[in-house]
Short mmCIF file of C-alpha atoms in Angstrom, two decimals:
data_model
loop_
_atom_site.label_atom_id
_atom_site.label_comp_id
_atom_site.label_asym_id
_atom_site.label_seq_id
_atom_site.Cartn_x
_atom_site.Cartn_y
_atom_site.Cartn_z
CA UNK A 1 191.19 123.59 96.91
CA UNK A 2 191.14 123.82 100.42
CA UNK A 3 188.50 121.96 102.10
CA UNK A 4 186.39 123.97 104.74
CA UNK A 5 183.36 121.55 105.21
CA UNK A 6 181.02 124.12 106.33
CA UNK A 7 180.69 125.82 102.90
CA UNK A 8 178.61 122.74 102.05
CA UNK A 9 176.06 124.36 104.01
CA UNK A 10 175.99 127.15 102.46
CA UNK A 11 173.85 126.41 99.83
CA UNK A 12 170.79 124.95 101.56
CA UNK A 13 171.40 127.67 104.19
CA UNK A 14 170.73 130.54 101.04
CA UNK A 15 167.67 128.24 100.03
CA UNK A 16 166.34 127.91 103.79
CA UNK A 17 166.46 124.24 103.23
CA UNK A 18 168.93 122.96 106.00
CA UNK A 19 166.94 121.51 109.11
CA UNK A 20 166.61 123.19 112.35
CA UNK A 21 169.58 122.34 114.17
CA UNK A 22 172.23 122.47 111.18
CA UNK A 23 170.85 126.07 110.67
CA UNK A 24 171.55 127.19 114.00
CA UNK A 25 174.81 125.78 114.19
CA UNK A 26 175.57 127.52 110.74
CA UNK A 27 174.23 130.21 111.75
CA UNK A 28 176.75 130.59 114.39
CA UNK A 29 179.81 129.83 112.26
CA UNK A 30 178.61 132.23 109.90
CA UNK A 31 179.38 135.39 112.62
CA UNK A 32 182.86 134.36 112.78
CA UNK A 33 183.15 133.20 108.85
CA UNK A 34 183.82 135.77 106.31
CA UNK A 35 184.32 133.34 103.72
CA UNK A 36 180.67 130.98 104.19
CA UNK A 37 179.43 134.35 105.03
CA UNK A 38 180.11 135.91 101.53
CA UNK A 39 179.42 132.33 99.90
CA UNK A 40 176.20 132.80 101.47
CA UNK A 41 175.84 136.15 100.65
CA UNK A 42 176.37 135.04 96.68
CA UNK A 43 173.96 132.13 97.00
CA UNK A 44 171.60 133.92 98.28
CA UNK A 45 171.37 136.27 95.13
CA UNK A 46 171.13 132.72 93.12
CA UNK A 47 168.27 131.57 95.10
CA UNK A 48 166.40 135.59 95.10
CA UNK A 49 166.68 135.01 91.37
CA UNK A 50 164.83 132.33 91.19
CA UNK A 51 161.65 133.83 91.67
CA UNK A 52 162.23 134.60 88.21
CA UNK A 53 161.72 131.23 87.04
CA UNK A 54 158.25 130.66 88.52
CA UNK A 55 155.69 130.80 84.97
CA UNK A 56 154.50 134.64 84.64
CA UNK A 57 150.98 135.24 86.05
CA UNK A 58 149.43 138.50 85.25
CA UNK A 59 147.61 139.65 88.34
CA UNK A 60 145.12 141.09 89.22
CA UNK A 61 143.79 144.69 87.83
CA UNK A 62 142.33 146.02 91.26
CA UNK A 63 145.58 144.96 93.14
CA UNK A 64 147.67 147.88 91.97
CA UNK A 65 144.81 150.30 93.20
CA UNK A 66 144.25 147.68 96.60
CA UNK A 67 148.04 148.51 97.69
CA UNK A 68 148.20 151.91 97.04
CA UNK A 69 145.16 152.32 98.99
CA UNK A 70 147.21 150.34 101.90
CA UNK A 71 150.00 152.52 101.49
CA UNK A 72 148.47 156.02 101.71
CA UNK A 73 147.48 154.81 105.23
CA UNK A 74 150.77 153.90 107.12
CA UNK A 75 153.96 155.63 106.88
CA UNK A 76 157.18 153.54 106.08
CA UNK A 77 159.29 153.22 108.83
CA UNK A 78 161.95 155.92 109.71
CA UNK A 79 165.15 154.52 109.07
CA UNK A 80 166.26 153.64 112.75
CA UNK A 81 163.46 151.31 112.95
CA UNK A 82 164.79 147.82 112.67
CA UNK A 83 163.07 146.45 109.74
CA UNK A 84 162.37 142.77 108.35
CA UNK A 85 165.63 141.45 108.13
CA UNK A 86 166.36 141.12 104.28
CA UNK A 87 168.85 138.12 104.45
CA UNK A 88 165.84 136.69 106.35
CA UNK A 89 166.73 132.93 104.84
CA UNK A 90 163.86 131.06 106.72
CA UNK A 91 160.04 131.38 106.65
CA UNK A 92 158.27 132.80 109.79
CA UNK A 93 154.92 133.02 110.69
CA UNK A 94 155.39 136.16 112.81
CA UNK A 95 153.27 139.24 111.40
CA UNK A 96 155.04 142.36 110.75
CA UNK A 97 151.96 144.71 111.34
CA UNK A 98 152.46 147.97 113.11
CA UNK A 99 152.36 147.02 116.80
CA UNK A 100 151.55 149.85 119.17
CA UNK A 101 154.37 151.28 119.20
CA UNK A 102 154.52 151.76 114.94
CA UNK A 103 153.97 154.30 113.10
CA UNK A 104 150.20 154.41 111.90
CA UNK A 105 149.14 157.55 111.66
CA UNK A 106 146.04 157.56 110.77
CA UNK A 107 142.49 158.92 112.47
CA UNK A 108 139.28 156.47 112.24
CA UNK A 109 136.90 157.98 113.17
CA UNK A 110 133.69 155.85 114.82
CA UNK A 111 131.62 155.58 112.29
CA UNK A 112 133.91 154.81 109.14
CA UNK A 113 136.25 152.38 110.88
CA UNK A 114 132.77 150.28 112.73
CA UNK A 115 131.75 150.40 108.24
CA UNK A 116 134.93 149.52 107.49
CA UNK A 117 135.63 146.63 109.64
CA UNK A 118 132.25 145.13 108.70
CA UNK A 119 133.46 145.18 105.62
CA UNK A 120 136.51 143.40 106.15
CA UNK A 121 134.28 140.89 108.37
CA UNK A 122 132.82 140.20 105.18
CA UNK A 123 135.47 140.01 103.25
CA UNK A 124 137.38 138.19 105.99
CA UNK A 125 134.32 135.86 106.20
CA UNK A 126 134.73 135.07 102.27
CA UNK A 127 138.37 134.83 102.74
CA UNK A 128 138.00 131.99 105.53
CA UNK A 129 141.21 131.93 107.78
CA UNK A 130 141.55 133.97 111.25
CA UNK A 131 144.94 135.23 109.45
CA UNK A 132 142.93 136.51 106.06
CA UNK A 133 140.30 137.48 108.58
CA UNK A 134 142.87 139.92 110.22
CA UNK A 135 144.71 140.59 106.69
CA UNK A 136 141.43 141.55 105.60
CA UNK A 137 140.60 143.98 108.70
CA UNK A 138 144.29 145.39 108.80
CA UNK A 139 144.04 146.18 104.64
CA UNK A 140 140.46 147.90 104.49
CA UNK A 141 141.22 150.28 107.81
CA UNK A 142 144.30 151.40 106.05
CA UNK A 143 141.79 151.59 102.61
CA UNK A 144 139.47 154.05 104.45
CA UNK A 145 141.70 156.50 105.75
CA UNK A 146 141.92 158.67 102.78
CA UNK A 147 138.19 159.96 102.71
CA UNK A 148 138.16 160.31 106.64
CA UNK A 149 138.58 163.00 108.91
CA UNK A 150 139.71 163.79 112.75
CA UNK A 151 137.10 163.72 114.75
CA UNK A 152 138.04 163.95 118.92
CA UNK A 153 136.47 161.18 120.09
CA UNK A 154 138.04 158.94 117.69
CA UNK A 155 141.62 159.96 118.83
CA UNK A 156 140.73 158.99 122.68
CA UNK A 157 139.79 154.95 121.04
CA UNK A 158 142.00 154.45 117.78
CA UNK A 159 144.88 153.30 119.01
CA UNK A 160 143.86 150.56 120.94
CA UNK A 161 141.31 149.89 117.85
CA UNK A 162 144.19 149.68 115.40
CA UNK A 163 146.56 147.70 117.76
CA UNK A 164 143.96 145.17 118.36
CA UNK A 165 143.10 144.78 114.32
CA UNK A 166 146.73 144.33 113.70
CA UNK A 167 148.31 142.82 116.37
CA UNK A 168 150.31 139.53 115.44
CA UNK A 169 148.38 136.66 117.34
CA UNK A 170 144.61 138.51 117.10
CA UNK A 171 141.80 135.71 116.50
CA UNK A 172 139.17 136.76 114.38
CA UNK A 173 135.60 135.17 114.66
CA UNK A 174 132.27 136.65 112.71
CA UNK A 175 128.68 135.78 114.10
CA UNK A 176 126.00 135.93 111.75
CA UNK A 177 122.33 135.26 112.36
CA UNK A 178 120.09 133.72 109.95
CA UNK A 179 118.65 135.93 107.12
CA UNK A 180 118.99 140.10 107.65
CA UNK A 181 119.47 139.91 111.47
CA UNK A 182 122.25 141.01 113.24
CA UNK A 183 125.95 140.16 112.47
CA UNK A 184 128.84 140.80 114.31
CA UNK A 185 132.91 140.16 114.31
CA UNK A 186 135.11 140.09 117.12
CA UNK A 187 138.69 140.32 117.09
CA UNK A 188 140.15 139.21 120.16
CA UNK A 189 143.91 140.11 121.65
CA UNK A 190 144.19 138.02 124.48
CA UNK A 191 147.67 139.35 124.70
CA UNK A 192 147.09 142.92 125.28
CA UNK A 193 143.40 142.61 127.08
CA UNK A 194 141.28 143.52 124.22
CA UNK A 195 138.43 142.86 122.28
CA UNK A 196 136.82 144.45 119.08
CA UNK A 197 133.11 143.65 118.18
CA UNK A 198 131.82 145.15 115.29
CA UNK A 199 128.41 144.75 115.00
CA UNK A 200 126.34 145.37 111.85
CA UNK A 201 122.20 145.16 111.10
CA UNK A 202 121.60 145.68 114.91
CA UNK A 203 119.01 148.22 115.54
CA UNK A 204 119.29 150.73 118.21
CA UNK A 205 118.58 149.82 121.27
CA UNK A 206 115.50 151.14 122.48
CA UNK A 207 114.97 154.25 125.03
CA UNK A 208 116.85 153.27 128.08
CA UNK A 209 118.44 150.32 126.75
CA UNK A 210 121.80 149.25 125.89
CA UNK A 211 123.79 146.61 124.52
CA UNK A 212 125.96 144.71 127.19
CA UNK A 213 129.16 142.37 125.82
CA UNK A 214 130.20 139.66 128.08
CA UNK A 215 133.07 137.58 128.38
CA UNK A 216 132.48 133.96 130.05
CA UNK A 217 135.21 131.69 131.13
CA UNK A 218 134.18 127.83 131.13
CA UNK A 219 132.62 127.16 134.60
CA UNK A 220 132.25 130.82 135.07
CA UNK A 221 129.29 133.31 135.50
CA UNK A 222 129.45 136.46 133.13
CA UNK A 223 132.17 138.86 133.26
CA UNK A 224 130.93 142.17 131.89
CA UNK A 225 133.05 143.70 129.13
CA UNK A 226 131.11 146.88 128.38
CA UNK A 227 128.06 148.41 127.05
CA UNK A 228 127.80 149.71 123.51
CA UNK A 229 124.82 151.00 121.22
CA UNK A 230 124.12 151.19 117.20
CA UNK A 231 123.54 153.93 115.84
CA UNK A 232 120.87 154.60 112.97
CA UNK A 233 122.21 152.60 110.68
CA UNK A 234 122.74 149.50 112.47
CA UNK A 235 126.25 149.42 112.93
CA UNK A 236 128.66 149.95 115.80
CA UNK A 237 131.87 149.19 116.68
CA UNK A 238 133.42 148.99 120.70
CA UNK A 239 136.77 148.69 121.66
CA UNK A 240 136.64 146.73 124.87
CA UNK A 241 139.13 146.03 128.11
CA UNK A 242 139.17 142.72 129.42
CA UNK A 243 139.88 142.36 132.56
CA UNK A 244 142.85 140.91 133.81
CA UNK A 245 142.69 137.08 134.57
CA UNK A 246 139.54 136.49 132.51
CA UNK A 247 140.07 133.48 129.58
CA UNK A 248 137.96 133.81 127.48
CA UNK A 249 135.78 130.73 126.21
CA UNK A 250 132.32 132.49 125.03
CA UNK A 251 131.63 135.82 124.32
CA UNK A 252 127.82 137.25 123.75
CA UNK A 253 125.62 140.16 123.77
CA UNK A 254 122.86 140.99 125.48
CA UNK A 255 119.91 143.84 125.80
CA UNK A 256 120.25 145.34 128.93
CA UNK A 257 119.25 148.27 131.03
CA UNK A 258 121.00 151.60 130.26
CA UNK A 259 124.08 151.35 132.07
CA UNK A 260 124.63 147.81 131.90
CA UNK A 261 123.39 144.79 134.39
CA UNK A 262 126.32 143.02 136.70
CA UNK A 263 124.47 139.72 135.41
CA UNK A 264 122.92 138.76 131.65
CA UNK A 265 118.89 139.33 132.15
CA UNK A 266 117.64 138.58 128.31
CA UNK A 267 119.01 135.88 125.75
CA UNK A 268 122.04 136.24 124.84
CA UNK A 269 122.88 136.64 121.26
CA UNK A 270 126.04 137.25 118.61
CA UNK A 271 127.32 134.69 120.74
CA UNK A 272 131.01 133.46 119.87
CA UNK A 273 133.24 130.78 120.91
CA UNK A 274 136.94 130.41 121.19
CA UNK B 1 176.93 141.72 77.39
CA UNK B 2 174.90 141.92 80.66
CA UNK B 3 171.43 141.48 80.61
CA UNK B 4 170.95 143.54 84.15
CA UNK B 5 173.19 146.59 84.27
CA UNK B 6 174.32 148.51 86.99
CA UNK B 7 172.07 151.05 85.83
CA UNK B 8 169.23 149.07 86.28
CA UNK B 9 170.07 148.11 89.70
CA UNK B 10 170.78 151.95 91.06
CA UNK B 11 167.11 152.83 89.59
CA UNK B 12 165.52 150.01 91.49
CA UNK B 13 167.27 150.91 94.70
CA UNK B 14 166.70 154.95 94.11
CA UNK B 15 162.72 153.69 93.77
CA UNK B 16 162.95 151.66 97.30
CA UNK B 17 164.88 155.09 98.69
CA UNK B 18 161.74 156.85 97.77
CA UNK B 19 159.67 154.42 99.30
CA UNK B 20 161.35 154.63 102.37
CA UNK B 21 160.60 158.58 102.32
CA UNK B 22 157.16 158.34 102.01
CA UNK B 23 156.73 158.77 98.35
CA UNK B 24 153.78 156.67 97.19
CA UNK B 25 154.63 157.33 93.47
CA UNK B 26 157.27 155.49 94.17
CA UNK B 27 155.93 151.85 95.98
CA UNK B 28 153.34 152.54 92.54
CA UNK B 29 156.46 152.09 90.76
CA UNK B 30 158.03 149.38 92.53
CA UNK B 31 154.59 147.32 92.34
CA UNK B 32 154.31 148.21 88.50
CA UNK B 33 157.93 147.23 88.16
CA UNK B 34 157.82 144.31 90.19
CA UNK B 35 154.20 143.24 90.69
CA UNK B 36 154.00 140.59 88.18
CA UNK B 37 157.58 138.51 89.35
CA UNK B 38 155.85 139.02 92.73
CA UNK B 39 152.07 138.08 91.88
CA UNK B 40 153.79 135.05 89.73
CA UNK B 41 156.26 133.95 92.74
CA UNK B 42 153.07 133.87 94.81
CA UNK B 43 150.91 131.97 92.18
CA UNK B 44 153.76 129.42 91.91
CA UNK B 45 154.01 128.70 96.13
CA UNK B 46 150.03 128.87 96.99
CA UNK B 47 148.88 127.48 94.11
CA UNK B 48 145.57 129.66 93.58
CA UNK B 49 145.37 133.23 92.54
CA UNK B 50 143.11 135.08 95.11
CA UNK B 51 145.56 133.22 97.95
CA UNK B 52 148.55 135.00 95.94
CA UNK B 53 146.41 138.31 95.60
CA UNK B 54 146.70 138.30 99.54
CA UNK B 55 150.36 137.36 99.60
CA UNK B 56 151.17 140.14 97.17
CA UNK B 57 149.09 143.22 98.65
CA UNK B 58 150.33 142.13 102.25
CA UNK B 59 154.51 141.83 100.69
CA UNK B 60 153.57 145.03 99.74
CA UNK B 61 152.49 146.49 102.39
CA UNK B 62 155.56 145.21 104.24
CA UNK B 63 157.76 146.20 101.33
CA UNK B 64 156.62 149.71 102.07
CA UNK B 65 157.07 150.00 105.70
CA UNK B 66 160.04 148.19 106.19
CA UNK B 67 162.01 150.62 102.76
CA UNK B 68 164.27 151.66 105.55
CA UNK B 69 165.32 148.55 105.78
CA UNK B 70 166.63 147.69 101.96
CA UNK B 71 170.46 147.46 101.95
CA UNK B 72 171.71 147.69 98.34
CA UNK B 73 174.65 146.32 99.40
CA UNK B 74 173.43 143.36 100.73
CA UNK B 75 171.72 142.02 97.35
CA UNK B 76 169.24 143.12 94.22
CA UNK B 77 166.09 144.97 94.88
CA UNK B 78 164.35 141.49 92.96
CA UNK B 79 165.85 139.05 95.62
CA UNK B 80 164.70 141.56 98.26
CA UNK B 81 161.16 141.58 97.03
CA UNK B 82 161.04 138.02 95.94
CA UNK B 83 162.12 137.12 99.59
CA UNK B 84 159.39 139.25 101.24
CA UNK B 85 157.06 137.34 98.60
CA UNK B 86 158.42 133.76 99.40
CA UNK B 87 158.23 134.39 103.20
CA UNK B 88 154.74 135.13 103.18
CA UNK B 89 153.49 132.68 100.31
CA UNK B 90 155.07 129.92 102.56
CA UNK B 91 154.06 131.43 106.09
CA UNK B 92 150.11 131.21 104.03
CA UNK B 93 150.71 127.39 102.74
CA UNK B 94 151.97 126.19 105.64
CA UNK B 95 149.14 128.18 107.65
CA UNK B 96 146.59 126.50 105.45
CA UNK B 97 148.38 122.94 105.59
CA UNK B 98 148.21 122.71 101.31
CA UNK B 99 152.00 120.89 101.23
CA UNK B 100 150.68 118.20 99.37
CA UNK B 101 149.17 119.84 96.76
CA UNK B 102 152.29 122.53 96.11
CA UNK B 103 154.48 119.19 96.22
CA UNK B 104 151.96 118.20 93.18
CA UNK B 105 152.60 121.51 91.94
CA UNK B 106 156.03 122.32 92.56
CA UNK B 107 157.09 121.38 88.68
CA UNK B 108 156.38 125.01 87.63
CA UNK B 109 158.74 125.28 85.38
CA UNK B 110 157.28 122.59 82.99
CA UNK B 111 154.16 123.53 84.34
CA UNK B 112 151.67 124.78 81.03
CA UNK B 113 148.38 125.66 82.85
CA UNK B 114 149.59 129.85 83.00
CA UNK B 115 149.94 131.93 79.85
CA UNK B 116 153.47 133.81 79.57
CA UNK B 117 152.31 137.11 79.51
CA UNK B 118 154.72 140.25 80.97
CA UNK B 119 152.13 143.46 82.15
CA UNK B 120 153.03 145.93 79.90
CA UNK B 121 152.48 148.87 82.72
CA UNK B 122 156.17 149.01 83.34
CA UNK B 123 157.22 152.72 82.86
CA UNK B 124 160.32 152.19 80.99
CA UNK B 125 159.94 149.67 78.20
CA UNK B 126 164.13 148.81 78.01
CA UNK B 127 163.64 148.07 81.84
CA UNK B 128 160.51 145.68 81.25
CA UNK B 129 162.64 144.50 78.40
CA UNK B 130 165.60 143.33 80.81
CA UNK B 131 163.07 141.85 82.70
CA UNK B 132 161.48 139.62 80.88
CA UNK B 133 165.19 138.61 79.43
CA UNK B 134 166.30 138.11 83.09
CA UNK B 135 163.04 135.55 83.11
CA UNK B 136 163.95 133.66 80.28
CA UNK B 137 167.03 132.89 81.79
CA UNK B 138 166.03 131.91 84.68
CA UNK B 139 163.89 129.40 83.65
CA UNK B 140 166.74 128.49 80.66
CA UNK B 141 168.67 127.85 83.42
CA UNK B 142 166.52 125.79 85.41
CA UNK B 143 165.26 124.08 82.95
CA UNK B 144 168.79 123.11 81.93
CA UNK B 145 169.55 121.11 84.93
CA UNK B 146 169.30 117.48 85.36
CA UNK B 147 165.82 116.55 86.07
CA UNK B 148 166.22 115.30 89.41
CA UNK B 149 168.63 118.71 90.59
CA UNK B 150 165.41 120.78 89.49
CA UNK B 151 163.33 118.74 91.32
CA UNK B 152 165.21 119.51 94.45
CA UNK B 153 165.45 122.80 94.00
CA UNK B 154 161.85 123.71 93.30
CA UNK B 155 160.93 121.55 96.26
CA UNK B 156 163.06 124.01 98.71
CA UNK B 157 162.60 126.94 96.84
CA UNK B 158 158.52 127.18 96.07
CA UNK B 159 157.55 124.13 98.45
CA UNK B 160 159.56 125.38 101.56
CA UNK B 161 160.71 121.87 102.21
CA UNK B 162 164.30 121.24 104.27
CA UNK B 163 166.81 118.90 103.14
CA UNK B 164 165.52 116.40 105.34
CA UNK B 165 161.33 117.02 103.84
CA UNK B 166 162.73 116.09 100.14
CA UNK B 167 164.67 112.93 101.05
CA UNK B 168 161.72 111.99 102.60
CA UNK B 169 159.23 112.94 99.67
CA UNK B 170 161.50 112.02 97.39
CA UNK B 171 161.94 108.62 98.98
CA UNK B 172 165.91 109.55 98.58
CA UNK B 173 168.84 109.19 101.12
CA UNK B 174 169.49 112.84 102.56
CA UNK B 175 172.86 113.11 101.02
CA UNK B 176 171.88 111.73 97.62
CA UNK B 177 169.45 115.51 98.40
CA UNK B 178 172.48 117.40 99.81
CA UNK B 179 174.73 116.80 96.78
CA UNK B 180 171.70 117.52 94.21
CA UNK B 181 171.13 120.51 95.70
CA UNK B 182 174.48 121.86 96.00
CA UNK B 183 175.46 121.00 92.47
CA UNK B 184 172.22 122.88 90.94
CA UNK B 185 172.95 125.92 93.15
CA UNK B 186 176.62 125.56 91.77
CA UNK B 187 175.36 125.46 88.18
CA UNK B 188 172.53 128.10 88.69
CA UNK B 189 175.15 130.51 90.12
CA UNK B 190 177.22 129.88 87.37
CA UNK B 191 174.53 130.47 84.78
CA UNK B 192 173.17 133.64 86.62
CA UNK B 193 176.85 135.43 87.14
CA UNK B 194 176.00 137.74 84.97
CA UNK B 195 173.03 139.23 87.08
CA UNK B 196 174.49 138.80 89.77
CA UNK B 197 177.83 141.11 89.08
CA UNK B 198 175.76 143.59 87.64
CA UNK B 199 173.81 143.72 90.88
CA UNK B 200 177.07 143.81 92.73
#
């Protein structure tokens, strides 16, 4: 036999198993190797298969009825989208969500999507983890759709709603007050400028009143992000810019004059750090 | 006599071509077909059944947008799935910093806590029937290698570890690791030709 040392790699390279800087360099010999490359190829059927050996778990009954629920939300892909590679040998903690530029197709309108993203603030909450958190929001949007309809002024907000729910690096943090008081969930995308609250249990705010969302930086006064109101029951959602070269370290709400105050005048509550 | 035929193989892809058109019977199909090596795969990584509830609905939800994607030349519609459901399983432990209890864990084949059960909602009873065939030989063939081989491979395969993780939580020198693992992916590929032709 011939030697050709790099065909030793092959193996861990199919399992993801060979450290950083030996994968790279394989991975490099591999474009100009048709030999490691169909090694490789084999191997990784050998290691695919061995899913099969893990001890058979029967899951569980709502998760057939949970995905399809998912799917009936977003289209698959068309075909010249570049998709999740499927040698893809290594683990990475990249999200493949829809980013703005996907292909969710889907209306939410106001009402259903502030209900369901409570929901998925409370299941996120139960869930613990920013990334469930987000899972969690991502999954019961999609789960809506089905019983929803267009509505205009949905269109105008939903796709800076949905891009912020499922964008890769969102951070999720719920706010809950002690017994039936208000509760609240923010998803922040620093990224991309925006931030969700969801609000839930909040009463209306009374005749010429309004609720005011501020961002604070540390050291900072109050940067307003917006105004927003409940409506009957309780709930609300707001889809918020923030403006450019604000961090965020704190955000809060606060009952304000309609219209909104340039500074905080009552106690701020739902407050959140970051 | 192969236990995965050809046949098999061109129905899985035709299901993940559906998929990729947008037909949700379809992705019902694919989950009823492979929901169970998927919810399993994801039991064995994270170690605790609602964590592998989340891993499977969100491979799943991959698995349908990225159909497009699914080469059938490039490899089974199993290894393509079970990929998708290793990627994420590992992305979640490692998220959630649990190595040291899936090292604990990683035995699964010996491991006795889960009852061997097969769902029985898979449309075509011969298919389910290969299935559950192609199991037992997987874990036959596992099971048949040298204790310390298995060991190695589990810990890449369900703990995510590189070569240079299981010297070190094996207490082994890395090429004592390198050779293991080669020679059990030599033998495992050996055992599993037959799968793997078919799927050819």
């Amino acid at each position: 036999m011939s030697e050709h040392v790099w065909l030793e790699q092959a193996a861990p390279y199919a399992l993801g198993a060979l450290d950083e800087a030996d994968r790279a360099a394989f991975d490099a010999h591999l474009s100009t190797c048709d030999r490691c490359a169909r090694e490789v190829s084999e191997l990784r059927q050998v290691a695919g298969l061995l899913a099969l050996a893990s001890p058979a778990v029967v899951q569980p009954p709502g998760l057939r009825d949970r995905i399809m629920a998912d799917a009936r939300a977003v289209r698959p892909m068309a075909s010249h989208v570049s998709a999740p590679s499927q040698s893809e040998a290594r683990s990475t903690s990249a999200r493949s969500a829809p980013g703005p530029g996907g292909r969710v197709r889907f209306v939410v309108p106001w009402l259903a999507a502030a209900a369901a993203v409570v929901f998925a603030a409370v299941l996120g909450q139960r869930l613990g983890g920013e990334r469930n958190a987000r899972l969690a929001a991502e999954r019961t949007l999609a789960g809506v759709r089905a019983s929803l309809d267009s509505t205009g002024s949905a269109l105008a907000t939903r796709d800076s709603l949905i891009a912020t729910l499922v964008a890769p690096d969102v951070q999720a943090v719920s706010v809950t007050g002690t017994g039936p008081s208000p509760s609240a969930r923010y998803f922040l995308d620093r990224r991309r400028g925006r931030i969700v609250l969801a609000a839930s249990s909040l009463p209306p705010a009374a005749p010429g009143r309004t609720y005011q969302v501020w961002g604070i930086e540390t050291g900072k006064p109050p940067v307003s992000l917006g105004t927003f109101d409940t409506d009957a029951s309780g709930r609300a959602i707001a889809s918020l810019r923030i403006p450019a070269g604000l961090t965020i370290a704190v955000t809060a709400v606060t009952d304000e004059p309609s219209g909104g105050s340039p500074q905080p005048t009552t106690t701020p509550f739902l407050a959140a750090t970051w | 006599m192969p236990i995965h035929t050809a046949g098999v193989h061109a129905l899985d892809s035709a299901l993940v071509t559906r998929a990729a058109g947008g037909d949700e019977r379809a992705l019902g199909e694919l989950y009823d077909r492979f929901g169970g090596m998927a919810f399993s795969l994801a039991c064995a990584i994270v170690g605790d059944h609602a964590d592998a509830e989340e891993v499977v609905a969100d491979a799943f939800a991959q698995i349908w947008r990225s159909a497009a994607g699914f080469d059938p030349g490039r490899g089974s519609v199993t290894a393509w799935i079970a990929t998708i459901v290793r990627t994420r399983a590992l992305d979640l432990v490692r998220a959630r910093k649990r190595r040291a209890r899936v090292l604990a864990d990683a035995a699964v084949v010996t491991d006795e806590g889960e009852t061997l059960v097969i769902p029985s909602t898979l449309e075509s009873p011969d298919r389910g029937a290969e299935l559950t065939e192609t199991r037992a030989l997987l874990q036959r063939s596992l099971a048949e290698l040298p204790a310390p081989q298995r060991r190695v491979i589990e810990l890449a395969y369900f703990g995510g570890l590189s070569q240079s993780e299981i010297a070190e939580q094996l207490s082994e020198p890395l090429g004592t690791v390198k050779t293991r693992m080669r020679s059990a992916m030599e033998k495992l590929r050996h055992a599993l030709r037959p799968l793997m032709e078919a799927g050819a």
